[in-house]
Coordinates of C-alpha atoms in Angstrom, one line a residue:
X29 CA 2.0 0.7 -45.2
X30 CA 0.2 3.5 -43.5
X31 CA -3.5 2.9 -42.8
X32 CA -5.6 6.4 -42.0
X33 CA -8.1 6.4 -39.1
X34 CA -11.4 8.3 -38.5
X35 CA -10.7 11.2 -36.1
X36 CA -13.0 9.0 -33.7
X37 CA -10.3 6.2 -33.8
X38 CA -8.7 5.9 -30.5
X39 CA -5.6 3.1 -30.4
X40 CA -4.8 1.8 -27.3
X41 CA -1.5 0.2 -26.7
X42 CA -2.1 -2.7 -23.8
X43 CA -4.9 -5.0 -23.1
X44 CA -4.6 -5.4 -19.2
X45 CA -6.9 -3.8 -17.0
X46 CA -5.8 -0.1 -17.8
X47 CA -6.3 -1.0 -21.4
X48 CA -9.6 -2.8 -21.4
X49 CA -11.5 -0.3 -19.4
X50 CA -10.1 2.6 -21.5
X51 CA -11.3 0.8 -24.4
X52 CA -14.7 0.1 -22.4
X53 CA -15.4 3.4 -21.4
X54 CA -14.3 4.8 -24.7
X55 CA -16.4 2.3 -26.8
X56 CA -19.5 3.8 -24.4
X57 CA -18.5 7.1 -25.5
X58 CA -19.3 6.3 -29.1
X59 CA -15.1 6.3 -29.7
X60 CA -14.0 3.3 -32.2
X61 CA -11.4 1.8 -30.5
X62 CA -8.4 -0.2 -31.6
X63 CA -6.3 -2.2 -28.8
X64 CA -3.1 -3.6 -29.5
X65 CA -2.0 -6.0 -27.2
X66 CA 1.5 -7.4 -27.6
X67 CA 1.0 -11.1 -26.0
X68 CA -0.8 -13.8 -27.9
X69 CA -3.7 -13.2 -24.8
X70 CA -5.2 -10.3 -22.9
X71 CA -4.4 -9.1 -19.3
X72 CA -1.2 -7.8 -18.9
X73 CA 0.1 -8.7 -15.5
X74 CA -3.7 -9.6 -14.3
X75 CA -3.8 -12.6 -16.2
X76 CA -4.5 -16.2 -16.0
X77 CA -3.7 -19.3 -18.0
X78 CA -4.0 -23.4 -18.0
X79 CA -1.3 -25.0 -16.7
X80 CA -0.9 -28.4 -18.9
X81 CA 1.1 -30.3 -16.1
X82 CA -2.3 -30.3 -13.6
X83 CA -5.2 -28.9 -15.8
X84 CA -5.4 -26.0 -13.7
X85 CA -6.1 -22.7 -14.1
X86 CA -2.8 -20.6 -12.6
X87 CA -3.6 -16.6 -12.3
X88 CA 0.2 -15.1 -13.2
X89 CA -0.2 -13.4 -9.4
X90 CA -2.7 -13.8 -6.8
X91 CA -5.5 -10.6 -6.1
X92 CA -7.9 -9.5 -4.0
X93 CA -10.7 -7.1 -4.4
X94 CA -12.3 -5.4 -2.1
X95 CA -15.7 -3.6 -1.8
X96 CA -14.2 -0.3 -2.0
X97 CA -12.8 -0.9 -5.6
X98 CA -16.0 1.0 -6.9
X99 CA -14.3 1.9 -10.5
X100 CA -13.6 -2.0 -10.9
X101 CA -17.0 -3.1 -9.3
X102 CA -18.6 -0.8 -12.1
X103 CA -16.3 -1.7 -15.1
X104 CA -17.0 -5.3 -14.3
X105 CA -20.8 -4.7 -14.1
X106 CA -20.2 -2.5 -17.6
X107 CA -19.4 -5.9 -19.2
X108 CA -21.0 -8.4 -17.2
X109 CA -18.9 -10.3 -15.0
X110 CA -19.5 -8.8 -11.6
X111 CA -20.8 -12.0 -10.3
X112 CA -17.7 -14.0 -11.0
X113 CA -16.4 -12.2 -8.1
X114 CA -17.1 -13.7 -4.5
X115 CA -17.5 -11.1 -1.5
X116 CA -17.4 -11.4 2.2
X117 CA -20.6 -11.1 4.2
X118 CA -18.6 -9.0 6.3
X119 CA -14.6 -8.6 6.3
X120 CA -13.3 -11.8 8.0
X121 CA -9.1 -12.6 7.8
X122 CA -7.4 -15.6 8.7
X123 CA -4.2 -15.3 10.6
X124 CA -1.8 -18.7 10.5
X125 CA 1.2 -18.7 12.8
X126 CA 4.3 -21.0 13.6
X127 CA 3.6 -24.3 14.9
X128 CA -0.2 -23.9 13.9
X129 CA -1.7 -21.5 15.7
X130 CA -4.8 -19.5 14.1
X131 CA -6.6 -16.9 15.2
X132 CA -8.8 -14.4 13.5
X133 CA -10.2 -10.9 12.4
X134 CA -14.3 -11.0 12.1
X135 CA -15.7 -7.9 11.8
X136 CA -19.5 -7.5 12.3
X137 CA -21.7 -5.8 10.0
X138 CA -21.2 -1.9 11.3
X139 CA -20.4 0.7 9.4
X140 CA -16.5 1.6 9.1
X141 CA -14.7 2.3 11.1
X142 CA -16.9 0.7 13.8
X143 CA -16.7 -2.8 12.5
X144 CA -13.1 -2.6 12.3
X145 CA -12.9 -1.7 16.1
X146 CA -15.5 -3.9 16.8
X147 CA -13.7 -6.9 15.5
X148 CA -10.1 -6.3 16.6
X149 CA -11.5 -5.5 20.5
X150 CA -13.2 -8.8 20.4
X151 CA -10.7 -10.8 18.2
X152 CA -7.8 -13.4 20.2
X153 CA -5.5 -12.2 17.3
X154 CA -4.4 -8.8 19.6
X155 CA -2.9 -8.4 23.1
X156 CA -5.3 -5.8 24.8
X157 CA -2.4 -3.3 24.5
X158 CA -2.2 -3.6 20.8
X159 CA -5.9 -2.9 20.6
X160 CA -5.1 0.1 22.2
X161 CA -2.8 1.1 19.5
X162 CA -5.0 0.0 16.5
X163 CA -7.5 2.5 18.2
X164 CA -4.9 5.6 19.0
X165 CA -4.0 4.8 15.0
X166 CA -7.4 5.3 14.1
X167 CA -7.0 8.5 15.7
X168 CA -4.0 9.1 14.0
X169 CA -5.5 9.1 10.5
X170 CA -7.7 11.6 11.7
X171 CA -5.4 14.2 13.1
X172 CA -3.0 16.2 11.0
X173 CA -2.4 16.4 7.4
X174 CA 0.5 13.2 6.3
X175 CA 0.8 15.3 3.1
X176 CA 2.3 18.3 4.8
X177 CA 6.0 18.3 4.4
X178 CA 6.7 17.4 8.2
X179 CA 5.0 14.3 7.3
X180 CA 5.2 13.5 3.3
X181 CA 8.9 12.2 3.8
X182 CA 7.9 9.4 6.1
X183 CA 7.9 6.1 5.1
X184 CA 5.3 3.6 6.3
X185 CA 7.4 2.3 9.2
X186 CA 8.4 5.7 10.4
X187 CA 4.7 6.8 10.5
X188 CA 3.7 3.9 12.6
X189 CA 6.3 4.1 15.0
X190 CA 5.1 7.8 15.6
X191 CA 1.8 6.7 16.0
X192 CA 2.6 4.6 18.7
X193 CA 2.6 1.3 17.3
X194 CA 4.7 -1.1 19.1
X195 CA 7.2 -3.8 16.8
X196 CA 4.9 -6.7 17.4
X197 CA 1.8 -4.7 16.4
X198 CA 3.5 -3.7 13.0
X199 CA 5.1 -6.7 12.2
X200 CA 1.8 -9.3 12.8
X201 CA -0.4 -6.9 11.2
X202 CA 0.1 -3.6 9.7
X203 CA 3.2 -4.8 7.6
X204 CA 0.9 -7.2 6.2
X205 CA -1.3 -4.9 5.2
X206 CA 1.3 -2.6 3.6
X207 CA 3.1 -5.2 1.6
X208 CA -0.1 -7.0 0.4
X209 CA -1.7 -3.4 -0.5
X210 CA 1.3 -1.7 -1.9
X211 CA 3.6 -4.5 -2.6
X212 CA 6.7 -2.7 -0.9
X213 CA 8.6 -3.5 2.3
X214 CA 7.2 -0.9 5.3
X215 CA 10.6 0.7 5.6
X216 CA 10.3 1.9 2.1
X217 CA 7.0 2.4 1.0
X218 CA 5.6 5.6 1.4
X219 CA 3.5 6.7 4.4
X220 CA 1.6 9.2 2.0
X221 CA 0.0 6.7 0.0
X222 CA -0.6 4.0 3.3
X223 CA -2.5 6.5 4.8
X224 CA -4.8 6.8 2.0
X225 CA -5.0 2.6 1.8
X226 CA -6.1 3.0 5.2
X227 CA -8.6 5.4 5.0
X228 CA -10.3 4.0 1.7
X229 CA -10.1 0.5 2.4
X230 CA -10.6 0.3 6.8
X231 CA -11.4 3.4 8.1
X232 CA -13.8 5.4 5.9
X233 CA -17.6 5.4 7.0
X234 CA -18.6 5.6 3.0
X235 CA -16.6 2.8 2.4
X236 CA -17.0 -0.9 1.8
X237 CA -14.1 -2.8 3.6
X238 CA -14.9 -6.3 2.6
X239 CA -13.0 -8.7 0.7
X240 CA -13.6 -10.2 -3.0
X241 CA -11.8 -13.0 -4.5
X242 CA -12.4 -14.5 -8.6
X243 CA -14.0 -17.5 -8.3
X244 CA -12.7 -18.2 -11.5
X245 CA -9.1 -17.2 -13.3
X246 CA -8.4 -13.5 -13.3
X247 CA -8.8 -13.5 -17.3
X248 CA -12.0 -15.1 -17.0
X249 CA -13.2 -11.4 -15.0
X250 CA -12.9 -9.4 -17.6
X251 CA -10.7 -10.1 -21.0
X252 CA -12.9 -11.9 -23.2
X253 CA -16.3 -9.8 -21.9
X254 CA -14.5 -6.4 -22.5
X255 CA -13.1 -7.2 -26.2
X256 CA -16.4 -8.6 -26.8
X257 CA -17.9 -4.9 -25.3
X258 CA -15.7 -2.8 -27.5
X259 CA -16.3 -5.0 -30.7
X260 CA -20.0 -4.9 -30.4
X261 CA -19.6 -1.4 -30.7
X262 CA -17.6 -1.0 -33.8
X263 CA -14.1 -1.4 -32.2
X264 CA -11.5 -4.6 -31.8
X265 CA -8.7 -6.0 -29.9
X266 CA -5.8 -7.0 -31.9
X267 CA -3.3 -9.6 -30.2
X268 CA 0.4 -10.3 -31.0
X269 CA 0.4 -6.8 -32.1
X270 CA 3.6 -5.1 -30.5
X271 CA 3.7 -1.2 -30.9
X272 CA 7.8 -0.2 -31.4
X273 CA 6.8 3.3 -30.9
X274 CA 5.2 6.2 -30.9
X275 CA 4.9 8.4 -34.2
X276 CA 5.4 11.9 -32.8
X277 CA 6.2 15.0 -34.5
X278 CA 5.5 19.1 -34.0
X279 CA 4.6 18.0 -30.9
X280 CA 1.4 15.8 -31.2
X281 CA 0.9 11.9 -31.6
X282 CA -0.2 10.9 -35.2
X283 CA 0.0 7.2 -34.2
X284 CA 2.5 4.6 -33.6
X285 CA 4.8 2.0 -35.5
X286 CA 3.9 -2.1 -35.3
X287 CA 7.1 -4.5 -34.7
X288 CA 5.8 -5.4 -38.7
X289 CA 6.7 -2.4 -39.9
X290 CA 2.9 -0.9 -40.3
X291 CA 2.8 3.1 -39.5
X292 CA -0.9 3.4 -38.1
X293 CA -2.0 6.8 -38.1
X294 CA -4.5 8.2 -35.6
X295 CA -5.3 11.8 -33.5
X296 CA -5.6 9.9 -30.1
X297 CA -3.2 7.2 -28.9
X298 CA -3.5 5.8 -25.2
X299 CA -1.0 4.1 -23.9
X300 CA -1.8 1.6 -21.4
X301 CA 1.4 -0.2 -21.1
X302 CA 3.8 0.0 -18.1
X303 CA 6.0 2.4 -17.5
X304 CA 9.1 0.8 -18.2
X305 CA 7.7 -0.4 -21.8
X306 CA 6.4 2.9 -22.3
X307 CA 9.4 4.7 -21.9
X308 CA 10.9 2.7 -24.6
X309 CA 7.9 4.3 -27.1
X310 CA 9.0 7.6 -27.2
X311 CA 11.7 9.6 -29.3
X312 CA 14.8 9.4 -27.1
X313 CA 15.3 13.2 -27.6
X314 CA 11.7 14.0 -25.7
X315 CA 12.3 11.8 -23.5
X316 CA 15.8 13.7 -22.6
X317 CA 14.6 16.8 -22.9
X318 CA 10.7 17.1 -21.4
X319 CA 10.4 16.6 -17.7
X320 CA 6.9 15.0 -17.9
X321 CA 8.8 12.1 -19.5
X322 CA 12.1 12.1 -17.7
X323 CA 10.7 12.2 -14.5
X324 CA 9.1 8.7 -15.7
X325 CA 12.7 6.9 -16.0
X326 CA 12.8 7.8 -11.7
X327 CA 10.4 5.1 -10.8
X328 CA 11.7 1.5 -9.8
X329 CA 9.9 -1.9 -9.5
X330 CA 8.9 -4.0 -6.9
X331 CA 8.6 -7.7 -7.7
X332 CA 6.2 -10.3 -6.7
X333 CA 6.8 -13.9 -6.5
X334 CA 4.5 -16.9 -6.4
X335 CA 5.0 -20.4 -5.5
X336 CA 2.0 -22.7 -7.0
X337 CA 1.8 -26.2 -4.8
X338 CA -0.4 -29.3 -5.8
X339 CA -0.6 -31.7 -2.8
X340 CA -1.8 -35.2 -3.7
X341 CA -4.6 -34.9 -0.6
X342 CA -6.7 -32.0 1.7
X343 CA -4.5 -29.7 3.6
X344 CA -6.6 -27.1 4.4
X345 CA -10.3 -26.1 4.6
X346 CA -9.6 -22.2 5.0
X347 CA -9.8 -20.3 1.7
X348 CA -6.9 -17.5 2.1
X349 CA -5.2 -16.5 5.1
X350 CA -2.2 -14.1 5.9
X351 CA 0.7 -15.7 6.8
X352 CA 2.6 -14.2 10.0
X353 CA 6.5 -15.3 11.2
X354 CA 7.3 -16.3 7.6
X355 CA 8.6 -15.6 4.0
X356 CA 5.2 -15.9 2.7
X357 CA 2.5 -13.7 3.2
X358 CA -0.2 -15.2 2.2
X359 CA -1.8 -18.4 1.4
X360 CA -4.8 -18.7 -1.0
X361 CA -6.4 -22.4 -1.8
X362 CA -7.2 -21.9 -5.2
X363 CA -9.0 -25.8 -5.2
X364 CA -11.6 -23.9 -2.8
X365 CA -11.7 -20.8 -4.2
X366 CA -12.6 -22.6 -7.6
X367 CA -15.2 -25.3 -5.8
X368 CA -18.8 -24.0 -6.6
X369 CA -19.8 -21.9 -4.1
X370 CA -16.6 -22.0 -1.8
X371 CA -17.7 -25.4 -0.2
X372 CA -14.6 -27.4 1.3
X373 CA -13.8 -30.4 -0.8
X374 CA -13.1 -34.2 0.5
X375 CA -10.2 -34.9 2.7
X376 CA -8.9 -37.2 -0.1
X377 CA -8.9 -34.6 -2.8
X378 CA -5.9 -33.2 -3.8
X379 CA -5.3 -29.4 -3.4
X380 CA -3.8 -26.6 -5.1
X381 CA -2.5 -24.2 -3.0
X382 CA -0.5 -20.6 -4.1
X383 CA 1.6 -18.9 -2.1
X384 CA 2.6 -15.2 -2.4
X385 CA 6.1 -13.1 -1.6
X386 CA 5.2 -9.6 -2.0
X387 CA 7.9 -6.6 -2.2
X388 CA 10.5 -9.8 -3.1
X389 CA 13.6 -7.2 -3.6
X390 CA 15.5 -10.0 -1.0
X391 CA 14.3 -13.0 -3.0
X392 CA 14.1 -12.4 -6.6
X393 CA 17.0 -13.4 -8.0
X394 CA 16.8 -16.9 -5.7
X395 CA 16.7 -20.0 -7.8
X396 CA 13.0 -22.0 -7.9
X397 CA 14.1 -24.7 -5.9
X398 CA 15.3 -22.8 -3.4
X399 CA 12.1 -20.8 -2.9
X400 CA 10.1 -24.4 -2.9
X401 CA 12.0 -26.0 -0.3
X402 CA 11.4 -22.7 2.1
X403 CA 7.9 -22.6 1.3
X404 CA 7.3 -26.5 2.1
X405 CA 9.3 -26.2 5.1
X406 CA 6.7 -22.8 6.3
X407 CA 3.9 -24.3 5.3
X408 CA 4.9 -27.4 7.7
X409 CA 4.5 -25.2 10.7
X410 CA 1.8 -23.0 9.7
X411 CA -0.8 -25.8 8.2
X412 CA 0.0 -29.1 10.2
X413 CA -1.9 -31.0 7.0
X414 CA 1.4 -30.5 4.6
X415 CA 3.2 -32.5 6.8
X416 CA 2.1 -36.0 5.7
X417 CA 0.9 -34.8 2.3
X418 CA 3.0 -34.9 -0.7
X419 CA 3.6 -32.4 -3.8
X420 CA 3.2 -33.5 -6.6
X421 CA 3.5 -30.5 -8.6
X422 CA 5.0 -26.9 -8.3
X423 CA 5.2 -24.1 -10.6
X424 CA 6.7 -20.7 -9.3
X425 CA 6.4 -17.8 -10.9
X426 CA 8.1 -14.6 -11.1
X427 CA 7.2 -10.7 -11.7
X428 CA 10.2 -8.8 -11.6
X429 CA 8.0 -5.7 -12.9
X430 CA 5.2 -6.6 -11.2
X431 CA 3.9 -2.8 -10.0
X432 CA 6.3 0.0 -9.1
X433 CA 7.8 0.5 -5.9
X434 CA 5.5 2.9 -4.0
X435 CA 8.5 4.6 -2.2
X436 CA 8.8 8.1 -0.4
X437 CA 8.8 10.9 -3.0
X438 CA 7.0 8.4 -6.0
X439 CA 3.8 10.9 -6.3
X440 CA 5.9 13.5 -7.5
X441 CA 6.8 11.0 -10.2
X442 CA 3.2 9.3 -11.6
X443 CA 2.2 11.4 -14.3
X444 CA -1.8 12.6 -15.1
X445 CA -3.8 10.8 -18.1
X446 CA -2.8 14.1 -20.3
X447 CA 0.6 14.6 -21.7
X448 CA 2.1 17.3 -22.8
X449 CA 1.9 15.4 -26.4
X450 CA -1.0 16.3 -27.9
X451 CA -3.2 13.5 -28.5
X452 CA -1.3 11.1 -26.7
X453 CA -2.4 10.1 -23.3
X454 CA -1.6 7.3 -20.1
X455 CA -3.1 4.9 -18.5
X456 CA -1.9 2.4 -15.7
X457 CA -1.5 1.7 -12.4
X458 CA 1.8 3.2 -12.4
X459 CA -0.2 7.3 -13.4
X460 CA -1.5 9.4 -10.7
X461 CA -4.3 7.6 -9.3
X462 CA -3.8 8.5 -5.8
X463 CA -3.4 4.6 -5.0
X464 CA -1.0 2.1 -4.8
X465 CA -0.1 -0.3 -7.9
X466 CA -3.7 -1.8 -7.5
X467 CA -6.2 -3.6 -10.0
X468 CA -8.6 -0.4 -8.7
X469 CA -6.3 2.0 -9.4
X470 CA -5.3 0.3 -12.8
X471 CA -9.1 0.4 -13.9
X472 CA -9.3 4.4 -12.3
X473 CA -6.3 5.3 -14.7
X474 CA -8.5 3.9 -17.3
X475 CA -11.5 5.5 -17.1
X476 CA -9.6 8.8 -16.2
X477 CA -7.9 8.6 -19.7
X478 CA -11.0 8.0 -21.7
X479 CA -12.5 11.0 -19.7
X480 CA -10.2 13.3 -20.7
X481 CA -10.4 12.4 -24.4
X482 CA -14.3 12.6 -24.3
X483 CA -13.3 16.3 -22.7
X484 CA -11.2 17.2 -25.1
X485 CA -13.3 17.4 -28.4

């Protein structure tokens, strides 16, 4: 049965960040919003949920903000949850190496880049020669133009090799960097879009380089507060509700079909899903036939894994760290992170610990197990407390789609917010935000969409 909207109707197809600051921004507009969200929950692939085996709250992957994520600092304001976010005094990272060696990046309270270089000359993680580099990088960024066409083709490992940064250098620290920021492997991702990571989250003086972590599960952040935003102004967020596709004829939107059958008719559709699923929306003869869409089909994933750990004692008192010499990148102690105000927790109290394999390409398709045993037998070396403790629990989880693969050539792929459908328009991480598959750039795709319907009337 067809249902006919107010011209002031917007439906949005996907309740994850994209989504749910569309619908925000929208509902601030005066727009009446109607999300469909095909899960039973909110949040996409920036979402958390209870796992019954421990009682804990498990985020489906691991993120950090930073101060620089100014769309998301203000969306999260917009509905009220700022302060469920924890950030740095200053930027401070934990490195753990092989046979438990730590050493660390504090950076003082300057103004960037000068706290940067302030904490890598004085930090024990660096050989003076590769403070040297880190500072001939800096000066890198600010010669020449990457995007030229010398330079555009050049993937993140190519770059820093002709910025004279040496194997050890790259592999201890500015890998880590590109596979936790863009979720690809350095020899593929693209130095375009690294250089602009660099610049907005490190090097920029009007930036704010420190890190932010939830202090509670990543749906707590925002799901709930932004359906409760957008239904106290007139709108509402509809769950289990899978859009089929797109209703699309002479050339405009005029709605989409529901996996029930329902035609819902509307002048403005946003479609907030990812790419892969969005594809699937459209009529297969525009999709064959316009370039906009077609050039769509050329982008490919990159997959994230995560290996959740409950140990029956204390392990660790450090809150994250990166993770160098190993599978794993990262290591985050969620009992910590969840503790009121960050305090460290009794030696006798068991701890939760996730573990995250960015850009997992190699990995993906290895069984559970497998990726458990390697983990325990890293973590043995790099936090000396997992020796003696046991597990008593672990739950891994795995995002084949997790963002797309930020490769050499992929801006020329990302569409804008506007398509050449009338009435029909994008959202996602995966659009042409300028940034790599990031909660910031997910919320910027978002806003950008609403913008350009509150334009367009």
């Amino acid at each position: 049965m067809s249902q006919n909207l107010n011209e002031r109707e917007v439906l949005i197809i996907g309740g994850g960040f994209a989504g749910l600051a569309a619908g925000v921004a929208l509902a601030q507009a005066g727009r009446a919003v109607r999300l469909f969200e095909q899960k039973p929950h909110l949040g996409g692939r920036a979402s958390s949920f209870l796992d019954p085996a421990t009682a804990s709250v498990v985020d489906n992957g691991q993120h950090l903000f930073m101060g620089c994520y100014h769309q998301t600092i203000e969306f999260l304001k917009t509905i009220g949850t700022l302060d469920r976010l924890r950030f740095q005094p200053s930027l401070s990272v934990q490195f753990l190496e092989p046979d438990g060696i730590m050493s660390a990046l504090a950076c003082p309270r300057l103004p960037a880049p000068w706290h940067l270089l302030a904490g890598v000359l004085r930090s024990t993680s660096f050989s003076w020669a590769e403070k040297m580099e880190i500072l001939r990088l800096r000066r890198a960024l600010a010669a020449g133009d990457l995007a030229s066409s010398s330079q555009s083709q050049l993937t993140v490992d190519d770059w820093l090799k002709a910025a004279g940064q040496s194997e050890s250098l790259r592999r201890k620290f500015w890998n880590l960097i590109c596979i936790a920021a863009m979720n690809e492997d350095p020899g593929i991702a693209s130095a375009l879009l690294f250089k602009r990571v660099l610049k907005l989250a490190l090097f920029s003086s009007a930036q704010d380089s420190r890190l932010g972590i939830a202090r509670v599960g990543l749906s707590a952040c925002y799901t709930d507060a932004a359906a409760q935003f957008i239904a106290a102004r007139g709108g509402r967020a509809e769950l289990a509700r899978s859009v089929t596709s797109l209703l699309i004829a002479h050339g405009a939107c005029e709605g989409v079909t529901l996996a029930s059958g329902e035609s819902v008719q509307a002048h403005t559709v946003v479609c907030a899903a990812p790419w892969n699923k969005f594809t699937n929306l459209l009529p297969p003869d525009l999709l064959r036939s316009d370039s906009f869409f077609t050039n769509i089909l050329a982008l490919r994933p990159a997959p994230i894994i995560s290996i959740n750990l409950w140990f029956d004692r204390s392990v660790t008192d450090l809150e994250f760290a990166a993770l160098r010499g190993s599978t794993i990148q990262w290591l985050f102690n969620k009992t910590r992170i969840f503790s009121e105000d960050g305090l460290s927790t009794s030696s006798s109290a068991p701890t939760y610990l996730s573990l995250v394999l960015s850009g997992a390409h190699k990995h993906i398709g290895r069984s559970k197990d497998d990726l458990v045993a390697t983990t325990l037998k890293e973590l043995q070396g790099l936090v000396p407390g997992t020796k003696s403790a046991k597990v008593v629990r672990a739950l891994v989880i795995k995002e084949r789609f997790a963002t797309f693969s930020p490769s050499v050539g992929v801006e020329d792929m990302r569409p804008p917010a506007r398509t050449p459908v009338r009435g029909l328009y994008l959202a996602g991480d995966w659009t042409a935000t300028g940034l790599p598959a990031t909660i910031e750039g997910a919320v910027k795709s978002g806003y950008t969409a609403a913008h350009e319907i509150v334009q367009s009337k």
